[in-house]
PDB file of C-alpha atoms in Angstrom:
ATOM      1  CA  MET A  69     -17.011   6.411  -0.781  1.00 27.00           C
ATOM      2  CA  ILE A  70     -17.372   5.220  -4.365  1.00 27.00           C
ATOM      3  CA  THR A  71     -16.791   8.667  -5.842  1.00 29.00           C
ATOM      4  CA  SER A  72     -13.831   9.283  -3.571  1.00 35.00           C
ATOM      5  CA  CYS A  73     -12.163   6.207  -5.018  1.00 43.00           C
ATOM      6  CA  SER A  74     -12.492   7.361  -8.624  1.00 40.00           C
ATOM      7  CA  ASP A  75     -11.140  10.868  -8.952  1.00 43.00           C
ATOM      8  CA  ASP A  76     -10.949  11.276 -12.729  1.00 42.00           C
ATOM      9  CA  ASP A  77     -13.702  12.499 -15.006  1.00 37.00           C
ATOM     10  CA  SER A  78     -12.611  10.747 -18.178  1.00 35.00           C
ATOM     11  CA  SER A  79     -15.194   8.426 -19.668  1.00 33.00           C
ATOM     12  CA  SER A  80     -12.643   6.326 -21.537  1.00 34.00           C
ATOM     13  CA  ASN A  81     -11.617   2.990 -20.074  1.00 40.00           C
ATOM     14  CA  ASN A  82     -10.708  -0.549 -21.068  1.00 46.00           C
ATOM     15  CA  ASN A  83     -14.234  -1.844 -21.537  1.00 44.00           C
ATOM     16  CA  ASN A  84     -16.868   0.900 -21.845  1.00 46.00           C
ATOM     17  CA  ASN A  85     -19.617  -1.727 -21.601  1.00 51.00           C
ATOM     18  CA  SER A  86     -22.163  -1.050 -18.894  1.00 53.00           C
ATOM     19  CA  ASP A  87     -23.528  -4.570 -19.419  1.00 70.00           C
ATOM     20  CA  ALA A  88     -20.156  -6.257 -18.853  1.00 90.00           C
ATOM     21  CA  VAL A  89     -20.119  -9.191 -16.439  1.00 95.00           C
ATOM     22  CA  LEU A  90     -18.492  -8.203 -13.124  1.00 97.00           C
ATOM     23  CA  LEU A  91     -17.625 -10.388 -10.150  1.00 97.00           C
ATOM     24  CA  LYS A  92     -19.804  -9.415  -7.167  1.00 98.00           C
ATOM     25  CA  LYS A  93     -18.899 -12.009  -4.542  1.00 98.00           C
ATOM     26  CA  MET A  94     -16.518 -14.916  -4.004  1.00 98.00           C
ATOM     27  CA  VAL A  95     -16.927 -17.514  -1.249  1.00 98.00           C
ATOM     28  CA  GLU A  96     -14.044 -19.833  -0.322  1.00 98.00           C
ATOM     29  CA  THR A  97     -14.806 -22.886   1.816  1.00 98.00           C
ATOM     30  CA  TYR A  98     -11.950 -24.807   3.409  1.00 96.00           C
ATOM     31  CA  GLU A  99     -11.606 -28.441   4.439  1.00 93.00           C
ATOM     32  CA  ASP A 100     -12.399 -27.665   8.089  1.00 94.00           C
ATOM     33  CA  GLY A 101     -15.774 -26.248   7.048  1.00 95.00           C
ATOM     34  CA  THR A 102     -14.926 -22.588   7.622  1.00 97.00           C
ATOM     35  CA  SER A 103     -15.535 -20.098   4.843  1.00 97.00           C
ATOM     36  CA  PHE A 104     -14.253 -16.721   3.737  1.00 97.00           C
ATOM     37  CA  THR A 105     -16.308 -14.248   1.690  1.00 98.00           C
ATOM     38  CA  THR A 106     -15.040 -11.385  -0.439  1.00 98.00           C
ATOM     39  CA  THR A 107     -17.430  -8.820  -1.944  1.00 98.00           C
ATOM     40  CA  TYR A 108     -16.550  -6.374  -4.724  1.00 98.00           C
ATOM     41  CA  THR A 109     -17.851  -2.836  -5.346  1.00 98.00           C
ATOM     42  CA  TYR A 110     -17.479  -0.962  -8.632  1.00 97.00           C
ATOM     43  CA  ASP A 111     -17.909   2.474 -10.159  1.00 97.00           C
ATOM     44  CA  GLU A 112     -19.035   1.350 -13.599  1.00 96.00           C
ATOM     45  CA  ASP A 113     -16.271  -1.171 -14.378  1.00 96.00           C
ATOM     46  CA  LYS A 114     -13.670   0.303 -12.009  1.00 97.00           C
ATOM     47  CA  LEU A 115     -13.089  -1.793  -8.878  1.00 97.00           C
ATOM     48  CA  VAL A 116     -13.239   0.649  -5.950  1.00 98.00           C
ATOM     49  CA  ARG A 117     -13.565  -1.575  -2.896  1.00 98.00           C
ATOM     50  CA  LYS A 118     -13.043  -5.152  -1.784  1.00 97.00           C
ATOM     51  CA  ASN A 119     -14.604  -6.152   1.555  1.00 98.00           C
ATOM     52  CA  GLU A 120     -13.665  -9.361   3.349  1.00 98.00           C
ATOM     53  CA  SER A 121     -15.739 -11.283   5.869  1.00 98.00           C
ATOM     54  CA  ASP A 122     -13.059 -10.892   8.554  1.00 97.00           C
ATOM     55  CA  GLY A 123     -13.594  -7.129   8.529  1.00 97.00           C
ATOM     56  CA  TYR A 124     -10.592  -6.256   6.390  1.00 98.00           C
ATOM     57  CA  ARG A 125     -11.052  -4.153   3.238  1.00 98.00           C
ATOM     58  CA  THR A 126      -9.103  -2.793   0.287  1.00 98.00           C
ATOM     59  CA  GLU A 127      -9.849   0.445  -1.573  1.00 98.00           C
ATOM     60  CA  TYR A 128      -8.695   1.345  -5.090  1.00 98.00           C
ATOM     61  CA  PHE A 129      -8.019   4.859  -6.425  1.00 98.00           C
ATOM     62  CA  TYR A 130      -7.720   6.252  -9.940  1.00 98.00           C
ATOM     63  CA  THR A 131      -5.975   9.324 -11.374  1.00 97.00           C
ATOM     64  CA  ASN A 132      -6.091  10.392 -15.036  1.00 95.00           C
ATOM     65  CA  ASN A 133      -7.961   7.205 -15.817  1.00 96.00           C
ATOM     66  CA  LYS A 134      -5.196   5.021 -14.373  1.00 97.00           C
ATOM     67  CA  LEU A 135      -5.183   2.819 -11.288  1.00 98.00           C
ATOM     68  CA  SER A 136      -2.915   4.931  -9.088  1.00 98.00           C
ATOM     69  CA  GLY A 137      -3.304   3.762  -5.505  1.00 98.00           C
ATOM     70  CA  ILE A 138      -4.472   0.943  -3.257  1.00 98.00           C
ATOM     71  CA  LYS A 139      -5.118   1.168   0.491  1.00 98.00           C
ATOM     72  CA  SER A 140      -5.659  -1.753   2.875  1.00 97.00           C
ATOM     73  CA  TYR A 141      -7.417  -1.564   6.256  1.00 97.00           C
ATOM     74  CA  ASP A 142      -7.818  -4.072   9.067  1.00 96.00           C
ATOM     75  CA  ASP A 143     -10.984  -4.840  11.027  1.00 96.00           C
ATOM     76  CA  THR A 144     -10.368  -1.850  13.320  1.00 95.00           C
ATOM     77  CA  ASN A 145     -10.207   0.562  10.345  1.00 96.00           C
ATOM     78  CA  HIS A 146      -6.443   0.896  10.788  1.00 95.00           C
ATOM     79  CA  LEU A 147      -4.494   1.598   7.594  1.00 96.00           C
ATOM     80  CA  THR A 148      -2.130  -1.364   7.271  1.00 96.00           C
ATOM     81  CA  GLY A 149      -0.718  -0.907   3.790  1.00 97.00           C
ATOM     82  CA  GLU A 150      -0.710   1.339   0.759  1.00 98.00           C
ATOM     83  CA  ASP A 151       0.393   0.909  -2.864  1.00 98.00           C
ATOM     84  CA  VAL A 152       1.388   3.818  -5.091  1.00 98.00           C
ATOM     85  CA  LEU A 153       1.604   3.113  -8.837  1.00 98.00           C
ATOM     86  CA  THR A 154       3.302   5.117 -11.580  1.00 98.00           C
ATOM     87  CA  TYR A 155       3.319   4.670 -15.351  1.00 98.00           C
ATOM     88  CA  ASP A 156       5.735   5.273 -18.223  1.00 97.00           C
ATOM     89  CA  ASN A 157       5.052   7.430 -21.288  1.00 96.00           C
ATOM     90  CA  ASN A 158       3.433   4.457 -23.025  1.00 95.00           C
ATOM     91  CA  GLY A 159       0.905   3.980 -20.230  1.00 95.00           C
ATOM     92  CA  ARG A 160       2.590   0.840 -18.896  1.00 97.00           C
ATOM     93  CA  LEU A 161       3.097   0.165 -15.201  1.00 98.00           C
ATOM     94  CA  ALA A 162       6.544   1.529 -14.300  1.00 98.00           C
ATOM     95  CA  THR A 163       6.773   1.337 -10.503  1.00 98.00           C
ATOM     96  CA  ARG A 164       4.820  -0.030  -7.572  1.00 98.00           C
ATOM     97  CA  VAL A 165       5.759   1.104  -4.085  1.00 98.00           C
ATOM     98  CA  GLU A 166       4.172  -0.872  -1.246  1.00 98.00           C
ATOM     99  CA  TYR A 167       4.149   0.803   2.171  1.00 98.00           C
ATOM    100  CA  TRP A 168       3.615  -1.376   5.245  1.00 96.00           C
ATOM    101  CA  TYR A 169       2.455   0.569   8.302  1.00 96.00           C
ATOM    102  CA  ALA A 170       2.924  -0.323  11.960  1.00 92.00           C
ATOM    103  CA  LEU A 171       0.051  -2.334  13.402  1.00 86.00           C
ATOM    104  CA  GLU A 172       1.080  -1.701  17.006  1.00 85.00           C
ATOM    105  CA  GLU A 173       3.281   0.793  18.788  1.00 82.00           C
ATOM    106  CA  GLY A 174       6.900  -0.197  18.331  1.00 82.00           C
ATOM    107  CA  ASP A 175       6.311  -2.118  15.094  1.00 89.00           C
ATOM    108  CA  GLU A 176       8.699  -1.293  12.280  1.00 92.00           C
ATOM    109  CA  GLU A 177       7.380   0.368   9.143  1.00 96.00           C
ATOM    110  CA  TRP A 178       8.994  -0.480   5.810  1.00 96.00           C
ATOM    111  CA  ALA A 179       8.462  -0.222   2.081  1.00 98.00           C
ATOM    112  CA  GLU A 180       9.110  -2.247  -1.054  1.00 97.00           C
ATOM    113  CA  LYS A 181       9.573  -0.805  -4.560  1.00 98.00           C
ATOM    114  CA  SER A 182       9.071  -2.835  -7.727  1.00 97.00           C
ATOM    115  CA  VAL A 183      10.467  -1.441 -10.981  1.00 98.00           C
ATOM    116  CA  PHE A 184       9.114  -2.868 -14.254  1.00 97.00           C
ATOM    117  CA  THR A 185      11.171  -2.831 -17.468  1.00 98.00           C
ATOM    118  CA  TYR A 186       9.653  -3.944 -20.772  1.00 97.00           C
ATOM    119  CA  ASN A 187      12.041  -6.005 -22.893  1.00 97.00           C
ATOM    120  CA  SER A 188      12.230  -6.320 -26.669  1.00 96.00           C
ATOM    121  CA  ASN A 189      11.421 -10.073 -26.475  1.00 94.00           C
ATOM    122  CA  GLY A 190       8.072  -9.352 -24.811  1.00 93.00           C
ATOM    123  CA  THR A 191       9.072 -10.285 -21.266  1.00 96.00           C
ATOM    124  CA  ILE A 192       8.973  -7.882 -18.318  1.00 97.00           C
ATOM    125  CA  SER A 193      11.868  -7.525 -15.905  1.00 97.00           C
ATOM    126  CA  ARG A 194      10.882  -6.813 -12.301  1.00 97.00           C
ATOM    127  CA  THR A 195      13.458  -5.501  -9.854  1.00 97.00           C
ATOM    128  CA  ILE A 196      12.467  -5.186  -6.195  1.00 97.00           C
ATOM    129  CA  TYR A 197      14.145  -2.841  -3.708  1.00 98.00           C
ATOM    130  CA  ILE A 198      13.389  -2.528   0.008  1.00 98.00           C
ATOM    131  CA  GLY A 199      13.886   0.300   2.469  1.00 98.00           C
ATOM    132  CA  ASP A 200      12.087   2.702   4.763  1.00 97.00           C
ATOM    133  CA  MET A 201       9.053   4.864   4.078  1.00 97.00           C
ATOM    134  CA  ASP A 202      11.191   7.535   2.356  1.00 97.00           C
ATOM    135  CA  SER A 203      13.624   5.559   0.222  1.00 97.00           C
ATOM    136  CA  GLN A 204      13.925   2.014  -1.137  1.00 98.00           C
ATOM    137  CA  THR A 205      17.402   1.336  -2.526  1.00 98.00           C
ATOM    138  CA  GLU A 206      18.487  -2.052  -1.173  1.00 98.00           C
ATOM    139  CA  LEU A 207      18.245  -4.660  -3.920  1.00 97.00           C
ATOM    140  CA  TRP A 208      16.028  -7.495  -2.765  1.00 96.00           C
ATOM    141  CA  GLU A 209      15.040  -9.527  -5.797  1.00 95.00           C
ATOM    142  CA  GLU A 210      15.292  -9.626  -9.577  1.00 96.00           C
ATOM    143  CA  GLY A 211      12.993 -11.582 -11.834  1.00 95.00           C
ATOM    144  CA  THR A 212      11.421 -11.921 -15.263  1.00 96.00           C
ATOM    145  CA  ILE A 213       7.691 -12.082 -15.993  1.00 96.00           C
ATOM    146  CA  THR A 214       6.163 -13.580 -19.124  1.00 96.00           C
ATOM    147  CA  ILE A 215       2.661 -12.454 -20.104  1.00 94.00           C
ATOM    148  CA  ALA A 216       0.943 -14.424 -22.885  1.00 94.00           C
ATOM    149  CA  ASN A 217      -2.659 -13.950 -24.041  1.00 93.00           C
ATOM    150  CA  GLY A 218      -3.302 -11.707 -21.056  1.00 93.00           C
ATOM    151  CA  ASN A 219      -2.084 -14.258 -18.480  1.00 94.00           C
ATOM    152  CA  MET A 220       1.067 -14.504 -16.385  1.00 95.00           C
ATOM    153  CA  THR A 221       2.466 -17.751 -17.745  1.00 95.00           C
ATOM    154  CA  LYS A 222       5.944 -17.686 -16.232  1.00 95.00           C
ATOM    155  CA  LEU A 223       7.863 -16.003 -13.416  1.00 94.00           C
ATOM    156  CA  VAL A 224      11.575 -16.558 -12.919  1.00 95.00           C
ATOM    157  CA  SER A 225      12.966 -15.090  -9.717  1.00 92.00           C
ATOM    158  CA  GLU A 226      15.913 -15.780  -7.396  1.00 86.00           C
ATOM    159  CA  GLY A 227      16.371 -19.447  -8.253  1.00 84.00           C
ATOM    160  CA  ASP A 228      12.647 -20.257  -8.470  1.00 93.00           C
ATOM    161  CA  THR A 229      10.721 -20.760 -11.694  1.00 95.00           C
ATOM    162  CA  ALA A 230       6.918 -20.761 -11.745  1.00 94.00           C
ATOM    163  CA  VAL A 231       5.085 -22.014 -14.840  1.00 96.00           C
ATOM    164  CA  ASN A 232       1.321 -21.554 -15.104  1.00 95.00           C
ATOM    165  CA  THR A 233      -1.329 -22.921 -17.463  1.00 96.00           C
ATOM    166  CA  TYR A 234      -4.828 -21.530 -18.065  1.00 96.00           C
ATOM    167  CA  ASP A 235      -8.141 -22.525 -19.577  1.00 97.00           C
ATOM    168  CA  SER A 236      -9.740 -20.688 -22.530  1.00 97.00           C
ATOM    169  CA  LYS A 237     -12.725 -19.400 -20.513  1.00 97.00           C
ATOM    170  CA  ASN A 238     -13.403 -15.990 -18.954  1.00 97.00           C
ATOM    171  CA  ASN A 239     -11.676 -14.963 -15.737  1.00 96.00           C
ATOM    172  CA  PRO A 240     -14.211 -13.546 -13.212  1.00 96.00           C
ATOM    173  CA  MET A 241     -12.268 -10.240 -13.261  1.00 94.00           C
ATOM    174  CA  LYS A 242     -11.876 -10.132 -17.054  1.00 94.00           C
ATOM    175  CA  ASN A 243     -14.072  -7.043 -17.518  1.00 95.00           C
ATOM    176  CA  THR A 244     -12.592  -5.075 -14.636  1.00 95.00           C
ATOM    177  CA  PHE A 245     -11.004  -1.777 -15.658  1.00 96.00           C
ATOM    178  CA  ALA A 246      -7.169  -1.942 -15.841  1.00 95.00           C
ATOM    179  CA  GLN A 247      -7.301  -5.729 -15.958  1.00 93.00           C
ATOM    180  CA  ASP A 248      -3.802  -5.811 -17.465  1.00 93.00           C
ATOM    181  CA  ILE A 249      -2.449  -3.926 -14.440  1.00 95.00           C
ATOM    182  CA  PHE A 250      -4.206  -6.277 -12.026  1.00 94.00           C
ATOM    183  CA  THR A 251      -2.540  -9.152 -13.893  1.00 92.00           C
ATOM    184  CA  LEU A 252       0.861  -7.745 -12.961  1.00 93.00           C
ATOM    185  CA  LEU A 253      -0.247  -7.018  -9.389  1.00 90.00           C
ATOM    186  CA  ASP A 254      -2.211 -10.207  -8.695  1.00 82.00           C
ATOM    187  CA  GLY A 255      -0.100 -12.664 -10.643  1.00 80.00           C
ATOM    188  CA  ILE A 256      -1.547 -16.076 -11.411  1.00 80.00           C
ATOM    189  CA  TYR A 257      -5.150 -15.235 -10.441  1.00 84.00           C
ATOM    190  CA  GLY A 258      -5.391 -11.890 -12.205  1.00 80.00           C
ATOM    191  CA  GLY A 259      -5.303 -12.844 -15.876  1.00 88.00           C
ATOM    192  CA  LYS A 260      -7.723 -12.962 -18.778  1.00 94.00           C
ATOM    193  CA  ASN A 261      -8.419 -16.671 -18.298  1.00 96.00           C
ATOM    194  CA  ASN A 262      -8.536 -19.048 -15.323  1.00 96.00           C
ATOM    195  CA  LEU A 263      -5.573 -20.782 -13.727  1.00 96.00           C
ATOM    196  CA  LEU A 264      -5.429 -24.554 -14.249  1.00 97.00           C
ATOM    197  CA  THR A 265      -1.980 -25.404 -12.904  1.00 97.00           C
ATOM    198  CA  TYR A 266       0.714 -23.536 -11.005  1.00 95.00           C
ATOM    199  CA  THR A 267       4.064 -25.287 -10.687  1.00 96.00           C
ATOM    200  CA  GLN A 268       7.031 -23.672  -8.973  1.00 94.00           C
ATOM    201  CA  THR A 269      10.394 -25.393  -8.989  1.00 94.00           C
ATOM    202  CA  GLY A 270      13.609 -24.436  -7.260  1.00 89.00           C
ATOM    203  CA  ALA A 271      14.310 -23.516  -3.654  1.00 84.00           C
ATOM    204  CA  ASP A 272      10.622 -23.296  -2.697  1.00 85.00           C
ATOM    205  CA  PRO A 273       8.700 -25.877  -4.772  1.00 92.00           C
ATOM    206  CA  GLU A 274       4.934 -25.487  -4.885  1.00 93.00           C
ATOM    207  CA  SER A 275       2.127 -27.050  -6.902  1.00 95.00           C
ATOM    208  CA  ILE A 276      -1.529 -26.010  -7.255  1.00 95.00           C
ATOM    209  CA  THR A 277      -4.287 -27.256  -9.566  1.00 97.00           C
ATOM    210  CA  ARG A 278      -7.792 -25.933 -10.206  1.00 97.00           C
ATOM    211  CA  THR A 279     -10.911 -27.369 -11.846  1.00 98.00           C
ATOM    212  CA  TYR A 280     -14.017 -25.341 -12.725  1.00 98.00           C
ATOM    213  CA  THR A 281     -17.659 -25.415 -13.650  1.00 98.00           C
ATOM    214  CA  TYR A 282     -18.899 -22.630 -15.921  1.00 98.00           C
ATOM    215  CA  ASN A 283     -22.114 -20.807 -16.707  1.00 97.00           C
ATOM    216  CA  SER A 284     -23.541 -20.358 -20.203  1.00 96.00           C
ATOM    217  CA  ASP A 285     -21.329 -17.299 -20.754  1.00 96.00           C
ATOM    218  CA  ASP A 286     -18.153 -19.284 -19.950  1.00 97.00           C
ATOM    219  CA  TYR A 287     -17.506 -17.619 -16.590  1.00 98.00           C
ATOM    220  CA  PRO A 288     -16.667 -19.961 -13.692  1.00 98.00           C
ATOM    221  CA  THR A 289     -19.383 -20.522 -11.115  1.00 98.00           C
ATOM    222  CA  THR A 290     -17.397 -22.928  -8.933  1.00 98.00           C
ATOM    223  CA  ALA A 291     -13.809 -24.041  -8.616  1.00 98.00           C
ATOM    224  CA  VAL A 292     -11.900 -26.635  -6.626  1.00 98.00           C
ATOM    225  CA  GLU A 293      -8.334 -25.685  -5.795  1.00 97.00           C
ATOM    226  CA  THR A 294      -5.988 -28.460  -4.716  1.00 97.00           C
ATOM    227  CA  ASN A 295      -2.662 -27.628  -3.105  1.00 94.00           C
ATOM    228  CA  LEU A 296      -0.318 -30.496  -3.902  1.00 92.00           C
ATOM    229  CA  THR A 297       2.722 -28.959  -2.232  1.00 88.00           C
ATOM    230  CA  ASP A 298       4.588 -31.495  -0.102  1.00 81.00           C
ATOM    231  CA  GLY A 299       1.796 -33.996  -0.764  1.00 77.00           C
ATOM    232  CA  SER A 300      -0.712 -32.055   1.349  1.00 80.00           C
ATOM    233  CA  ASN A 301      -3.613 -32.437  -1.131  1.00 86.00           C
ATOM    234  CA  ASP A 302      -5.568 -29.702   0.703  1.00 92.00           C
ATOM    235  CA  GLN A 303      -8.684 -28.572  -1.137  1.00 95.00           C
ATOM    236  CA  THR A 304     -10.566 -25.282  -1.203  1.00 97.00           C
ATOM    237  CA  ASN A 305     -14.021 -24.950  -2.786  1.00 98.00           C
ATOM    238  CA  ILE A 306     -14.774 -21.599  -4.393  1.00 98.00           C
ATOM    239  CA  GLN A 307     -18.093 -20.072  -5.514  1.00 98.00           C
ATOM    240  CA  TYR A 308     -18.383 -17.047  -7.811  1.00 98.00           C
ATOM    241  CA  PHE A 309     -21.370 -14.673  -7.995  1.00 98.00           C
ATOM    242  CA  TYR A 310     -21.808 -11.990 -10.679  1.00 97.00           C
ATOM    243  CA  GLU A 311     -23.827  -8.830 -11.168  1.00 84.00           C
TER     244      GLU A 311
END
């Protein structure tokens, strides 16, 4: 399964360090005492699979040394979603098409296409279209992404503005191949450093804070996430394990 997820033979990648720290497992524990575990599998530094304790999994595929596809499966091994990524001539992410498959007979299948445009001021415009499995042409959303120091620091979209701050320590996924692409795909949690605050204002206000403890190499070992939205103050405790 690992080799099937990495179908290029090129030895060049973002890190080239076989001793690089990689996240192996993450455990989230909620206020009601329940927990959720995610385990990560790599081919060298390429993430090829993410398994979740509820039986769901995600697989990652590479072509010409680029992250080219993502497939998601439920606990019955049913394909629920698929991402197809394309790149421009400069190797930057150009499009992401997300296909959502029917879970049950009669369910509607649909797709969402994100188009990324790189602006002269350093921001990235993201335009989202929706449609069926063959064509996505209906404009759904337009927004602007700001990436600074490898982190998504701002997202302006459809009347909402999200501003994020980060620490100066190492994100658990920092050494993962194509980390810059995962930053665009995963947003606030996919950067070079670790999220401290997430504040969204506008039609759908939201507020999240995180505090961490770190190991001697400045990677987080634990985190406490507090959701302050609508005064809920809900907390999630997170543990990180590395290989």
